Each structure stands twice: as structure tokens, then as C-alpha cells.
mmCIF file of C-alpha atoms and ligand atoms in Angstrom:
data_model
loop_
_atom_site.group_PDB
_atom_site.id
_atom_site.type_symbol
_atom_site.label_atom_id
_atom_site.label_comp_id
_atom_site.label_asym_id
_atom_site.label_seq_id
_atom_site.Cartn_x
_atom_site.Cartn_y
_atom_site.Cartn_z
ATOM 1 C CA UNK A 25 -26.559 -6.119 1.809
ATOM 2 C CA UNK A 26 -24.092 -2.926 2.602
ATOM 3 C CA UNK A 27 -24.390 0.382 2.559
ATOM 4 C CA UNK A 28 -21.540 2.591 2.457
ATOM 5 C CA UNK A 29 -21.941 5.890 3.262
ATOM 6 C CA UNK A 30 -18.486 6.845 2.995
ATOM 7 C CA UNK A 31 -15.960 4.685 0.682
ATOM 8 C CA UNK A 32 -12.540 6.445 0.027
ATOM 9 C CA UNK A 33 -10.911 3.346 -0.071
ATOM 10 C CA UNK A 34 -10.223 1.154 2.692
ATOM 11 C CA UNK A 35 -7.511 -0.594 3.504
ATOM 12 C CA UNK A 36 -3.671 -0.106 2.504
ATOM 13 C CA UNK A 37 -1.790 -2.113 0.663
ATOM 14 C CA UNK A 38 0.644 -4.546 0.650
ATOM 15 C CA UNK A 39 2.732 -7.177 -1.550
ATOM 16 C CA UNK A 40 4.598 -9.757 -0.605
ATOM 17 C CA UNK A 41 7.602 -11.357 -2.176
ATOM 18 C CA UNK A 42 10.012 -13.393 -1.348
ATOM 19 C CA UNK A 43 11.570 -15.330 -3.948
ATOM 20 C CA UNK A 44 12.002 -19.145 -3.588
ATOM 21 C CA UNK A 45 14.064 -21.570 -4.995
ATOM 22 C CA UNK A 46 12.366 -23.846 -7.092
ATOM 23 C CA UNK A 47 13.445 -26.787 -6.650
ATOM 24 C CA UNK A 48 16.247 -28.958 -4.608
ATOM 25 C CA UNK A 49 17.678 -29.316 -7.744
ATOM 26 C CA UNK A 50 18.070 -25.889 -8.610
ATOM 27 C CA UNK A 51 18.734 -24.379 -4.821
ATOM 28 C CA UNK A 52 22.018 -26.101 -4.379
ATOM 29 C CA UNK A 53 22.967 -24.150 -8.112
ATOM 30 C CA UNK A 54 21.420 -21.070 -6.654
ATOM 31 C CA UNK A 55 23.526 -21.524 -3.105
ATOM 32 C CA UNK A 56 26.478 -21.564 -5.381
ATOM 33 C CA UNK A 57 25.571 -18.758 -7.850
ATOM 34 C CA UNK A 58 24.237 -16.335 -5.344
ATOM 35 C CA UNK A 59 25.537 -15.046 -1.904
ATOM 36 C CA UNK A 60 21.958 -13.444 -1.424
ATOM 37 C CA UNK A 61 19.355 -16.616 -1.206
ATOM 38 C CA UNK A 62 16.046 -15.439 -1.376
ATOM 39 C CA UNK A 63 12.931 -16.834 0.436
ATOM 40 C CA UNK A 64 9.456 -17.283 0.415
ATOM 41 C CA UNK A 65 7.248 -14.781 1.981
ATOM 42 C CA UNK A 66 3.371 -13.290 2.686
ATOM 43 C CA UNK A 67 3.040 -9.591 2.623
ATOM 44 C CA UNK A 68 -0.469 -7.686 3.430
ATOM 45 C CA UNK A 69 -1.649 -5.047 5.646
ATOM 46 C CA UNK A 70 -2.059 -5.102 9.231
ATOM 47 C CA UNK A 71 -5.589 -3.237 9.607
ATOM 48 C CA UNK A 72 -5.905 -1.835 13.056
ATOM 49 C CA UNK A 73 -10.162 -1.207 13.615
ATOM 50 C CA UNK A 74 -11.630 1.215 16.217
ATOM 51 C CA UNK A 75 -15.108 0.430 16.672
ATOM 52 C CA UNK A 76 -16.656 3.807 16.871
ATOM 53 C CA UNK A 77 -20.436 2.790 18.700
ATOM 54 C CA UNK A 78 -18.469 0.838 21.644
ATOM 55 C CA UNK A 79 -14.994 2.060 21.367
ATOM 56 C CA UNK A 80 -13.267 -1.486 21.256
ATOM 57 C CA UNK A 81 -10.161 -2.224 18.729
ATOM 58 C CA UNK A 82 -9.242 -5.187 16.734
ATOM 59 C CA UNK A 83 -6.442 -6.064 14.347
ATOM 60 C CA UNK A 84 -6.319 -8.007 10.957
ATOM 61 C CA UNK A 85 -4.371 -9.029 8.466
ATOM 62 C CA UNK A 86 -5.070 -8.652 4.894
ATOM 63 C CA UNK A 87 -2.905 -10.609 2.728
ATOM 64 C CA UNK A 88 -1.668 -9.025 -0.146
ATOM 65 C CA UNK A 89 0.891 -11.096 -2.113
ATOM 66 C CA UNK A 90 2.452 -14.131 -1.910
ATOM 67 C CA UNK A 91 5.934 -14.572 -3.100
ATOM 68 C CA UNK A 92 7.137 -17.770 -3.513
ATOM 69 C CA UNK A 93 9.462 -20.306 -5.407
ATOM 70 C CA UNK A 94 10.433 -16.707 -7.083
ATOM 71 C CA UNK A 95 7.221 -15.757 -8.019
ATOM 72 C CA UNK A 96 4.543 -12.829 -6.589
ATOM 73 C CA UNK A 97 0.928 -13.953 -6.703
ATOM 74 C CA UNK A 98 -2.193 -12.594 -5.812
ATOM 75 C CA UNK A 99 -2.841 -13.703 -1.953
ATOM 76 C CA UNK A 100 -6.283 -12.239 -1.412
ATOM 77 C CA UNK A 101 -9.577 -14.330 -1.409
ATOM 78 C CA UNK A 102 -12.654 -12.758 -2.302
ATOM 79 C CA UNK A 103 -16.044 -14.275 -0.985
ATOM 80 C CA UNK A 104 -18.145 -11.528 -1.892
ATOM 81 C CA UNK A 105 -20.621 -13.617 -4.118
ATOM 82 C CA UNK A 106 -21.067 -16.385 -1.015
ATOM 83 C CA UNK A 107 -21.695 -13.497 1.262
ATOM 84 C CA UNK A 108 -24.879 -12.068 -1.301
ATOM 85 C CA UNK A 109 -26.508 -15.231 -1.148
ATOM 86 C CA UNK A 110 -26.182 -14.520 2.919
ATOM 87 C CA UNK A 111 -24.265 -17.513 3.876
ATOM 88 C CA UNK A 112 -22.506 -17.135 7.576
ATOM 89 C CA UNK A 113 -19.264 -15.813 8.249
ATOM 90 C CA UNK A 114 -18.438 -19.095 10.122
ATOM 91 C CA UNK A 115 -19.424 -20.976 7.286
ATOM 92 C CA UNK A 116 -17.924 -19.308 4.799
ATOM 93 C CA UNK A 117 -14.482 -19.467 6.599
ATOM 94 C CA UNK A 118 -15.065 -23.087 6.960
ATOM 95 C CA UNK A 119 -15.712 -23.499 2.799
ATOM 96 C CA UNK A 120 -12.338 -21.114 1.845
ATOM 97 C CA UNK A 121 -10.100 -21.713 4.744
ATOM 98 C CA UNK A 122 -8.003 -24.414 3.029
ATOM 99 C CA UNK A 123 -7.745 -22.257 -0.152
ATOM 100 C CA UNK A 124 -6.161 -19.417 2.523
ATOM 101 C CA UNK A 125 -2.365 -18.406 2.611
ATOM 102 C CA UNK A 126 -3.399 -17.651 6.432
ATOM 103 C CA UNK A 127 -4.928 -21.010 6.763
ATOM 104 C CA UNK A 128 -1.357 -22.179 8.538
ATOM 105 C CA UNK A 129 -2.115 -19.649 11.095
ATOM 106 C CA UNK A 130 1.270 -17.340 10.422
ATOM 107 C CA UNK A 131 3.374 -14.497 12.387
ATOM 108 C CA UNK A 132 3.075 -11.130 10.585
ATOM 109 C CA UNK A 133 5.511 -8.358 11.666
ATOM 110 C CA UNK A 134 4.032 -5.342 11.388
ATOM 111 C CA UNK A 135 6.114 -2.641 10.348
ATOM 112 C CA UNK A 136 6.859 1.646 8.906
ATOM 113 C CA UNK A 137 6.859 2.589 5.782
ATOM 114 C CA UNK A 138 10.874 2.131 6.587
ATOM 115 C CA UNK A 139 10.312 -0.991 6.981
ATOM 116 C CA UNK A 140 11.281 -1.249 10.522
ATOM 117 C CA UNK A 141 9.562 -3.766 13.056
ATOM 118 C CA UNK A 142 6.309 -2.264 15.298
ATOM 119 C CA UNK A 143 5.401 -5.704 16.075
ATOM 120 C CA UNK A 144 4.226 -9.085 15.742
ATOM 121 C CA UNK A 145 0.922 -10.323 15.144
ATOM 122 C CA UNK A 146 -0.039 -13.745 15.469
ATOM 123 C CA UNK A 147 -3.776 -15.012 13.625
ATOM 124 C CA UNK A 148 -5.379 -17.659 15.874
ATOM 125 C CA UNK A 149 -8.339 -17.498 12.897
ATOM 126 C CA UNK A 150 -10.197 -16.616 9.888
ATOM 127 C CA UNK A 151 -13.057 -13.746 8.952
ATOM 128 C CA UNK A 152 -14.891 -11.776 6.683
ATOM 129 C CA UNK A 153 -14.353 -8.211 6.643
ATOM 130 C CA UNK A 154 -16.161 -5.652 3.930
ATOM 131 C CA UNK A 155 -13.662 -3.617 1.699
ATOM 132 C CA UNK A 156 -15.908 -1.602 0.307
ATOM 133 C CA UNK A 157 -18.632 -3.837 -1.832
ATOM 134 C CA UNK A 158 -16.263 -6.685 -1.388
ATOM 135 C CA UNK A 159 -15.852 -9.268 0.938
ATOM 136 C CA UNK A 160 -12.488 -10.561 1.599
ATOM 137 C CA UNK A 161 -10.803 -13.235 3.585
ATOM 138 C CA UNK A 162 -8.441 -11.876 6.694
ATOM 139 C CA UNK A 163 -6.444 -13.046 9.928
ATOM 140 C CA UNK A 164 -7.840 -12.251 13.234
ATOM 141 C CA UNK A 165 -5.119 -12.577 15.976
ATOM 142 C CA UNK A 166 -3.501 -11.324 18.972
ATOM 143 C CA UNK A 167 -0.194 -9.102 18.848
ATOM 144 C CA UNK A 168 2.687 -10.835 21.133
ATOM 145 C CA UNK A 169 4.680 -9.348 23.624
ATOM 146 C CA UNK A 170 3.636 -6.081 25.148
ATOM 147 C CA UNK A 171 1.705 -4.327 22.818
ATOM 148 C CA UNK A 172 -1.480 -3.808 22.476
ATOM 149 C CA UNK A 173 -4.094 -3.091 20.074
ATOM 150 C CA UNK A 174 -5.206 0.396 21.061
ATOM 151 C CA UNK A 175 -1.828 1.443 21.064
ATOM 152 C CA UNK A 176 -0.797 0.101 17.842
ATOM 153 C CA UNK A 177 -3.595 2.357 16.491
ATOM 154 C CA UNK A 178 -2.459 5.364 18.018
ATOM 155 C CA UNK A 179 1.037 4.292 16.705
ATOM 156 C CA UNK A 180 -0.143 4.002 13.358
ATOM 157 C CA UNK A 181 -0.274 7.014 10.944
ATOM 158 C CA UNK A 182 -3.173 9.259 10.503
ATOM 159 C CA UNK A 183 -2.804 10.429 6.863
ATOM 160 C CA UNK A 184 -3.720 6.993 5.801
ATOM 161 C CA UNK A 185 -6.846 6.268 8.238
ATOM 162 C CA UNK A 186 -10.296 5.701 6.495
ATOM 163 C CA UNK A 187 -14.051 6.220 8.117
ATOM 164 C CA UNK A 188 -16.196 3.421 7.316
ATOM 165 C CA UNK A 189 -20.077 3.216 8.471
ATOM 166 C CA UNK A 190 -23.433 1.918 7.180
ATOM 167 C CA UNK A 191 -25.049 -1.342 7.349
ATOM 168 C CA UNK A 192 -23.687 -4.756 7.088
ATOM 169 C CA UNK A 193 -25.786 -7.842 7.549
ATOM 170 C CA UNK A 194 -28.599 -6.096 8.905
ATOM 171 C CA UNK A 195 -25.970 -4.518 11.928
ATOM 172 C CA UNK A 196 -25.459 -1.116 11.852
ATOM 173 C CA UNK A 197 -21.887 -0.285 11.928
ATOM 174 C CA UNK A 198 -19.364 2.915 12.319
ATOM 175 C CA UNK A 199 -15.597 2.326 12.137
ATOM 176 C CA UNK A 200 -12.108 3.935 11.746
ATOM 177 C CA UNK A 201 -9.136 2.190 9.932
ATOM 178 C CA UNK A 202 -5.529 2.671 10.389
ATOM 179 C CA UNK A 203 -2.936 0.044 8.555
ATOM 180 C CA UNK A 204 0.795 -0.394 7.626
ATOM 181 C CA UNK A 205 2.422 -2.961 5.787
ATOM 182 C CA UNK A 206 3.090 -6.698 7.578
ATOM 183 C CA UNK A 207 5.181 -9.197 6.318
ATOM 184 C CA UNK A 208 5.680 -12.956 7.741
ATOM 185 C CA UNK A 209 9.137 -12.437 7.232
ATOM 186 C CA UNK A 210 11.490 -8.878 7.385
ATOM 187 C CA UNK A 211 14.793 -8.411 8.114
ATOM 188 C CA UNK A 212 15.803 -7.856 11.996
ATOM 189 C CA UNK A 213 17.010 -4.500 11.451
ATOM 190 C CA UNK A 214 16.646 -1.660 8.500
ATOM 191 C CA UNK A 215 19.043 1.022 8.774
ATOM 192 C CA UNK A 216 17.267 4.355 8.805
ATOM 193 C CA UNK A 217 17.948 6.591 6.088
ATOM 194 C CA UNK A 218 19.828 9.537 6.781
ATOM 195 C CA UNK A 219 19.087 12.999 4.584
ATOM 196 C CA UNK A 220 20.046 16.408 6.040
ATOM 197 C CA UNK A 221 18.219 19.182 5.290
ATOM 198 C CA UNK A 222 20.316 20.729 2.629
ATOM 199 C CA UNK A 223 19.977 17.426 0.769
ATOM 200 C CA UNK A 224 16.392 17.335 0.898
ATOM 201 C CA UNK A 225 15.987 20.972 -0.300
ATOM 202 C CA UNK A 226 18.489 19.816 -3.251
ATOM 203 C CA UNK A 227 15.793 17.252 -3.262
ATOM 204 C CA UNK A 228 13.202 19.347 -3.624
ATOM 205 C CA UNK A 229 14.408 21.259 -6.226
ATOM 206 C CA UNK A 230 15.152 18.289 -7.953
ATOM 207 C CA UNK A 231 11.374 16.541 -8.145
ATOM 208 C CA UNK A 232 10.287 20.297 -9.076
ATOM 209 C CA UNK A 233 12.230 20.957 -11.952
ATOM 210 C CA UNK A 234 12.249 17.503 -13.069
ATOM 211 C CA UNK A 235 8.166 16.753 -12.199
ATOM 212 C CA UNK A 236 7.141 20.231 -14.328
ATOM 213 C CA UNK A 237 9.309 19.077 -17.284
ATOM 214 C CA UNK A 238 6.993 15.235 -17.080
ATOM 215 C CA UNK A 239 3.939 17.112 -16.463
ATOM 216 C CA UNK A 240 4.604 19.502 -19.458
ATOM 217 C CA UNK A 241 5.080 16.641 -21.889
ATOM 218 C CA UNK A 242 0.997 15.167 -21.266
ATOM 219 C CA UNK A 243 -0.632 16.938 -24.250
ATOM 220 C CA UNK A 244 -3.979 18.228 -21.504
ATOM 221 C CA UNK A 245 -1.002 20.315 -19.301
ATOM 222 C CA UNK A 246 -1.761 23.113 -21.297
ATOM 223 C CA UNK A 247 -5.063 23.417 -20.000
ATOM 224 C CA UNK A 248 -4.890 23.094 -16.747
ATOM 225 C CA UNK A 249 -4.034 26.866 -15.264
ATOM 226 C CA UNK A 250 -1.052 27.250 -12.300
ATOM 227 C CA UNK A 251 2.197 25.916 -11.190
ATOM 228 C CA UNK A 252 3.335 22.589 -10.205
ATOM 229 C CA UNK A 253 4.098 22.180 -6.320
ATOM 230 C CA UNK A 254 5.459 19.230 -4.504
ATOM 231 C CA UNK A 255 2.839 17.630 -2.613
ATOM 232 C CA UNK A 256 4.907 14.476 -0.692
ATOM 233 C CA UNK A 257 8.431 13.815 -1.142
ATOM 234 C CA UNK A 258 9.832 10.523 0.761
ATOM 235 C CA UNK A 259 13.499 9.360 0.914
ATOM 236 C CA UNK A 260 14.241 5.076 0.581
ATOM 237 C CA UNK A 261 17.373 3.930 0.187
ATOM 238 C CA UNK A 262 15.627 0.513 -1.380
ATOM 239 C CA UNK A 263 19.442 -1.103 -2.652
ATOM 240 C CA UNK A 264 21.269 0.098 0.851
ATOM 241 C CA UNK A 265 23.861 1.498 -1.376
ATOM 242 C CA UNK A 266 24.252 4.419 0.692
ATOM 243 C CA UNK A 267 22.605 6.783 -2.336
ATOM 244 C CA UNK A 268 18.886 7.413 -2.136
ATOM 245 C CA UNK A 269 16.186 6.944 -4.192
ATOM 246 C CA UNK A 270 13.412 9.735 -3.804
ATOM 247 C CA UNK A 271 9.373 9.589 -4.237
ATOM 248 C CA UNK A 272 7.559 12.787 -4.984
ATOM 249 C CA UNK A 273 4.202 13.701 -5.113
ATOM 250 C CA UNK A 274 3.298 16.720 -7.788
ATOM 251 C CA UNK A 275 0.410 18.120 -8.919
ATOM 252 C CA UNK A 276 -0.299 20.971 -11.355
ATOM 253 C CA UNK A 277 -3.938 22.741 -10.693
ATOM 254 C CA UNK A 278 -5.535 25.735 -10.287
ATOM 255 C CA UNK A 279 -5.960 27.782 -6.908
ATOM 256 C CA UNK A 280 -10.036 28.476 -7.267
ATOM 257 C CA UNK A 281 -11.968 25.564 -6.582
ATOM 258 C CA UNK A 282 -13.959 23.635 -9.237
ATOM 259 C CA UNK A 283 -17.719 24.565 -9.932
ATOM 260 C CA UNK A 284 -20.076 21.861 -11.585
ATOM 261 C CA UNK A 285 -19.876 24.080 -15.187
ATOM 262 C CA UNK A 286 -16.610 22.902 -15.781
ATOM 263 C CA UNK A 287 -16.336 19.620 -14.434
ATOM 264 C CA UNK A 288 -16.188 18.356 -18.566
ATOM 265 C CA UNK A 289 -12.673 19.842 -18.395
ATOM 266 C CA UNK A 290 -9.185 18.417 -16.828
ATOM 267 C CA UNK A 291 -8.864 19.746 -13.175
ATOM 268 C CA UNK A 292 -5.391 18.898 -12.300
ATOM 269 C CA UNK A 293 -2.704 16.732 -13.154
ATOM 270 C CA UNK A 294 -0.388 14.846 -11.187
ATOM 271 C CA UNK A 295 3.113 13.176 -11.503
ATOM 272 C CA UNK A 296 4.330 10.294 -9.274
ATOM 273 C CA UNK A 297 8.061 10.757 -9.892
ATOM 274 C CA UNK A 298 10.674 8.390 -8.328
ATOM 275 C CA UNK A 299 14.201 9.482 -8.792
ATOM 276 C CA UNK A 300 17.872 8.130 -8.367
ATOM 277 C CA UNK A 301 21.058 9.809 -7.764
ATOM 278 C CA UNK A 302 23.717 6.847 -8.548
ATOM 279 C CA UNK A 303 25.270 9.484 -10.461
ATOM 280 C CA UNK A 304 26.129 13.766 -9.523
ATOM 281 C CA UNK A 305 22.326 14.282 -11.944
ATOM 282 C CA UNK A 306 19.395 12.636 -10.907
ATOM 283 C CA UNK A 307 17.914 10.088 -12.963
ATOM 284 C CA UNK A 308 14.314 9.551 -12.987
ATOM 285 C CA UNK A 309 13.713 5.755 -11.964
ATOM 286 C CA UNK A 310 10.064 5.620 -12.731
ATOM 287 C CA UNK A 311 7.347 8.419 -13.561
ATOM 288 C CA UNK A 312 3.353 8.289 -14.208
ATOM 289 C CA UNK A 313 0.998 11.205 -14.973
ATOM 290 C CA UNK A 314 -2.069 11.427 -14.624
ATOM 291 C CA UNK A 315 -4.579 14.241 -15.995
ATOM 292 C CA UNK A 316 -7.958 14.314 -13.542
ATOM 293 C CA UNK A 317 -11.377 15.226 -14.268
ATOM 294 C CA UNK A 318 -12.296 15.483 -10.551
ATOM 295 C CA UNK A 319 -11.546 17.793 -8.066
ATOM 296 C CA UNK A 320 -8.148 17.554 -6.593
ATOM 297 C CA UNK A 321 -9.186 16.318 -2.895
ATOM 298 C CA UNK A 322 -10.581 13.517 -4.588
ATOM 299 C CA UNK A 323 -7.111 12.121 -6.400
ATOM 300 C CA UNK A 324 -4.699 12.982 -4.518
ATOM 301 C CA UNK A 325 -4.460 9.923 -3.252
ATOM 302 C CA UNK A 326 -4.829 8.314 -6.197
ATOM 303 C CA UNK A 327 -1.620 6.552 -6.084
ATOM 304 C CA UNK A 328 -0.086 6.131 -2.372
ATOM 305 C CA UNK A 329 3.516 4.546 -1.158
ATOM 306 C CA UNK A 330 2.553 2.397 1.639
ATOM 307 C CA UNK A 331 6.147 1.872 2.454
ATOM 308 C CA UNK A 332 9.092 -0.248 1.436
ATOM 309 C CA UNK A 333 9.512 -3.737 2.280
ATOM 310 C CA UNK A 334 12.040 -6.651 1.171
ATOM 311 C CA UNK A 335 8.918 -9.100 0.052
ATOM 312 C CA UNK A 336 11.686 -11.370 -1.711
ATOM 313 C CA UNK A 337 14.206 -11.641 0.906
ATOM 314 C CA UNK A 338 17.006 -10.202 -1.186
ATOM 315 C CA UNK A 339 18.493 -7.599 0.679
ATOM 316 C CA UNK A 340 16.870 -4.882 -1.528
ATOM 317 C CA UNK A 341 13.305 -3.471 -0.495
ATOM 318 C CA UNK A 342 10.308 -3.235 -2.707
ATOM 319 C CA UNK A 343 7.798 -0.541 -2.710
ATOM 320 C CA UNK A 344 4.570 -1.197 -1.899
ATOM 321 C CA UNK A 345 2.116 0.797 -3.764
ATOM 322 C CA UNK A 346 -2.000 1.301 -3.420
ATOM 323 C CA UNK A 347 -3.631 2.315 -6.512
ATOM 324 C CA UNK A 348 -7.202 4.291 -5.714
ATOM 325 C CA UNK A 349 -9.475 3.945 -8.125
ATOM 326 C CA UNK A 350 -12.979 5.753 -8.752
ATOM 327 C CA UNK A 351 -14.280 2.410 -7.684
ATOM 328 C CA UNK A 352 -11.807 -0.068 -6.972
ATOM 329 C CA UNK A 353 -8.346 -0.965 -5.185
ATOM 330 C CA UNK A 354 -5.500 -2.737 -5.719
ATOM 331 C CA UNK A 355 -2.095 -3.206 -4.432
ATOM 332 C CA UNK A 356 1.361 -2.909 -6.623
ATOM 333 C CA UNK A 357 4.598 -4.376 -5.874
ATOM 334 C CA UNK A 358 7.646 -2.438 -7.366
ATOM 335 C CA UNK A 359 11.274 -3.620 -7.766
ATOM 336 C CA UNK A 360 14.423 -1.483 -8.210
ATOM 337 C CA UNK A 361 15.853 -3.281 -11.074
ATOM 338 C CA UNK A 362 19.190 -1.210 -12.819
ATOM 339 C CA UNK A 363 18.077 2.150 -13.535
ATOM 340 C CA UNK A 364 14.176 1.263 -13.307
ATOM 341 C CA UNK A 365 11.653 0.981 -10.652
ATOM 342 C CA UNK A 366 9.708 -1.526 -12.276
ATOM 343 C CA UNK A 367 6.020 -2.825 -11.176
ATOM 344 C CA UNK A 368 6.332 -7.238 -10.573
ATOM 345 C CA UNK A 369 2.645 -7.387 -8.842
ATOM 346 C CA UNK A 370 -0.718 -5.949 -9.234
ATOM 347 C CA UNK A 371 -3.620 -7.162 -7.424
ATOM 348 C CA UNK A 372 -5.398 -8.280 -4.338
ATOM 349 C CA UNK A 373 -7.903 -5.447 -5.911
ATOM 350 C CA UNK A 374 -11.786 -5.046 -4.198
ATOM 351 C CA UNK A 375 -14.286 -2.031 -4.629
ATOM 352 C CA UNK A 376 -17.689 -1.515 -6.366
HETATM 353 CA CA1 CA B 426 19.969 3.417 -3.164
HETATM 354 CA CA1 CA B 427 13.839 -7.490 -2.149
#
């Protein structure tokens, strides 16, 4: 029924969270307790599509997570089985709607990996797109105000676009995908975080030395040959306590690139490495490596930030992870809890 010719992974991720109260009873003890009341919320992506054959753009929402009366669930509907047996779009909207968190026809804001506002995107309906071999349940909508679709996808970051084409229902088709994290409910305003050079060379310096050292303890880092270099570093300061808390991207692999002879071997390794600096020496808040078999181009977007959201409505934001597999997706919500950046929500997966 599809064809892809090209599948790195479509789509972005997104969680949700907002964290309810659970009952009447309990909110007026929560009221008391806590001066931060938390609330329900839908997180996803907002998928911005160019048609490539007639150049026309459309957004969606894919919903992501739910977070409500305190807890994350998965928000995603998958309808890839009813689409094999060739049912119609139109009917299959009509069969799931009612099981849909976008059935109530919400407001999505769509917003940076900040977590500042780009806009607001109302769904007026329900689809079917294709991730990949799935099918999944999305919004189709209108943004409000001034903006406009084509200019949302020129707004939208490049390093996370994806290239899908091939056949779907009989229809040829050839499209480009840009997305960002949406949310049905954010905070007005996100102060930006502020980092001046010296502190991101300190930085720097910092994921390095401390990225080599986790890299060094996986038992196959001895045979991968060459150094370890800092592929992405972003700055969050999730708790707005002023101190930041620092993502970097490493990877240890050699310069020459891989030939088919030793493909049985580990190619490269990387280390997602989060780190805190509550105190004068960094502390590392979370930290996951991961020894390859594939070329690097391949991985190195194995695990992506998407950006940083507050999905529970606590004042603190969550980061909003994608995890690329070899043949599937899914979507990871993480909370800064104490010393620990600690995954709540995993899911809303689709692939192969
Ligand atoms: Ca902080
Ligand atoms: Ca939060």
C-alpha cells in the first residue's frame, strides 16, 4: 500500500504533560499544599508539509502525550491495520474520532525548542497521515492571526526537516516535513536563556572532558579509533533557577569512512550527556551511550532534543526527546527531578 523511498524518520516529537488534580477532593488539599497547581495538557508536533509536485503547504498536529489528572499517556492513535484493508480516510476518521484527544477540536501553540510561542493553530478536523509504514490519527487546521502556513515553514528549522515520497493509496506523492513542538497549553512568556561566550566555551570544555570519561567506561570504546568531539551542545534553563542545565551531543569515531569489510565491527559511539551546574563542578544530570554498527550519518540522530516544554504546567520545562530507531520512532518525555533528568513518557512510537 506505500512505498517509501526515503524513511529517515518523519515527524518530531512531542510529549505532553500537564499534571491534574485528581479529584475535587484532593485539589482543594493540593491548592493548600502547593503554590504551583498543575494542569492538564496535550503536547505533539506541529508538522508543517510542502507538497513538492504542486508546491502547496499544510499544517498538522500530531499528538504526542497527554498529561492529565497527573499522569502522561500515550496520545497517538494508530489506524494502520484499517488503512491495509483499504478503508477511506473519511471513514476511518469517522470510526476513531471519538477515541481522539483532538476529537474536541483544540488550540495548539506552536512553539521553539525554547519553548517560546510561534503561533496558534486551531484543528477544524481529523486525517490520516503516513509516518513511515504507519498510519496515524492528526489535526488538520488553520493557524489564527496573521500567519501563515508557508511562512511557518520557512520559520521552522531545517536540521530537523525530512523528504518523504513514494506511493500512497495508489497517488503518487513527494513531500518535505518541517515540525516543532505544540502544546494546547504553554506559558505566555519563557525567558530566554542567557550564556555568554566564555560560559559556553567553559561549557564546552565541560561536555568534552566529562563525555570522553562516559564514553571510555562502554567496554567496545576501545575499538573504535579517534577522539571524541562535541557534535551539538544546547543551553535550557528547565527549573528557571537562573543556573543552566546543558545537552551535548558526542561522538567518538574514526575520520576514514566505513567500507562494507568491516561493517561486523562498532563504527562509532555516541554519548547524550545532560549536565547541571547547581554547584562550582558540573554534575552530570543524565547520560546514555550508545556503541553503533552503522555508519555515523546514519545515527547521529539517533536521539534528538526537540525542545523543552512545561507539559505539566509546573513552572519547570520538560524535554522533549525523539528516539530514531533502525525502524521505528517514538517520543520521550523527561523531567528534571533533584539531581536527575529522569524519562516519565515513552511512546506515541510508528515505523516499519
Ligand atoms: Ca536550571
Ligand atoms: Ca513542568
Amino acid at each position: 500500500m506505500i512505498n517509501l523511498k526515503l524513511f529517515a524518520g518523519v515527524g518530531t516529537a512531542l510529549v505532553l504533560g500537564s499534571c491534574g488534580l485528581l479529584s475535587t477532593e484532593s485539589r482543594s488539599v493540593a491548592i493548600a499544599q502547593s503554590p504551583t497547581p498543575r494542569q492538564d495538557n496535550l503536547i505533539g508536533l506541529f508538522i508543517v508539509k510542502r507538497n513538492n509536485l504542486n508546491q502547496q503547504y499544510r499544517g498538522e498536529i500530531y499528538p504526542i502525550v497527554q498529561y492529565k489528572n497527573g499522569r502522561y499517556s500515550d496520545a497517538s492513535l494508530d489506524v494502520t491495520l484499517q488503512m491495509r484493508q483499504d478503508a477511506k480516510e473519511a471513514d476511518i476518521v469517522k470510526r476513531n474520532a471519538a477515541k481522539s484527544v483532538l476529537n474536541s477540536n483544540p488550540t495548539f501553540t506552536a512553539v521553539n525548542a525554547q519553548g517560546n510561542s510561534l503561533g496558534k493553530f486551531s484543528i477544524d478536523r481529523l486525517g490520516v497521515s503516513q509516518f513511515a509504514c504507519s498510519s496515524l490519527l492528526i489535526g488538520r487546521g488553520k493557524l489564527l492571526g496573521q500567519s501563515n502556513v508557508q511562512t511557518m515553514f520557512n520559520q521552522l528549522p531545517r536540521d530537523r526537516e525530512r523528504q518523504l515520497s513514494g506511493f500512497f493509496n495508489g497517488q503518487e506523492f513527494d513531500e518535505t516535513w518541517r515540525s516543532t513542538l505544540a502544546a494546547q497549553s504553554v506559558p505566555s512568556t519563557v525567558t530566554p536563556v542567557r550564556s555568554t561566550p566564555v560560559q559556553r566555551q567553559q561549557y564546552r570544555k565541560d561536555l568534552i572532558q566529562i563525555g570522553t570519561r562516559e564514553i571510555a567506561k562502554n567496554p567496545q570504546a576501545k575499538s573504535v579509533q579517534g577522539s571524541v568531539a562535541l557534535m551539538d551542545m544546547q543551553v535550557f534553563d528547565l527549573d528557571r533557577d537562573g543556573k543552566p542545565e546543558v545537552y551535548g551531543k558526542l561522538r567518538k569515531a574514526p575520520v576514514r569512512p566505513v567500507t562494507p569489510s568491516n561493517r561486523a565491527t562498532v563504527q562509532s559511539i555516541y554519548a547524550n550527556v545532560w549536565l547541571g551546574y547547581t554547584a562550582p563542578q558540573p554534575k552530570i544530570l543524565a547520560s546514555q551511550v550508545v556503541p553503533y554498527f552503522v555508519p555515523t550519518s546514519e545515527v547521529s540522530r539517533a536521539y534528538e532534543v526537540l525542545g523543552a516544554i512545561d507539559a505539566n504546567g509546573d513552572g519547570k520545562q520538560e524535554v522533549l526527546i525523539q528516539n530514531n530507531g533502525y525502524e521505528a520512532i517514538n517520543f520521550s518525555v523527561y523531567e528534571l527531578q533533584g539531581n536527575q533528568l529522569k524519562p516519565v513518557f515513552t511512546g506515541a512510537g510508528y515505523g516499519c
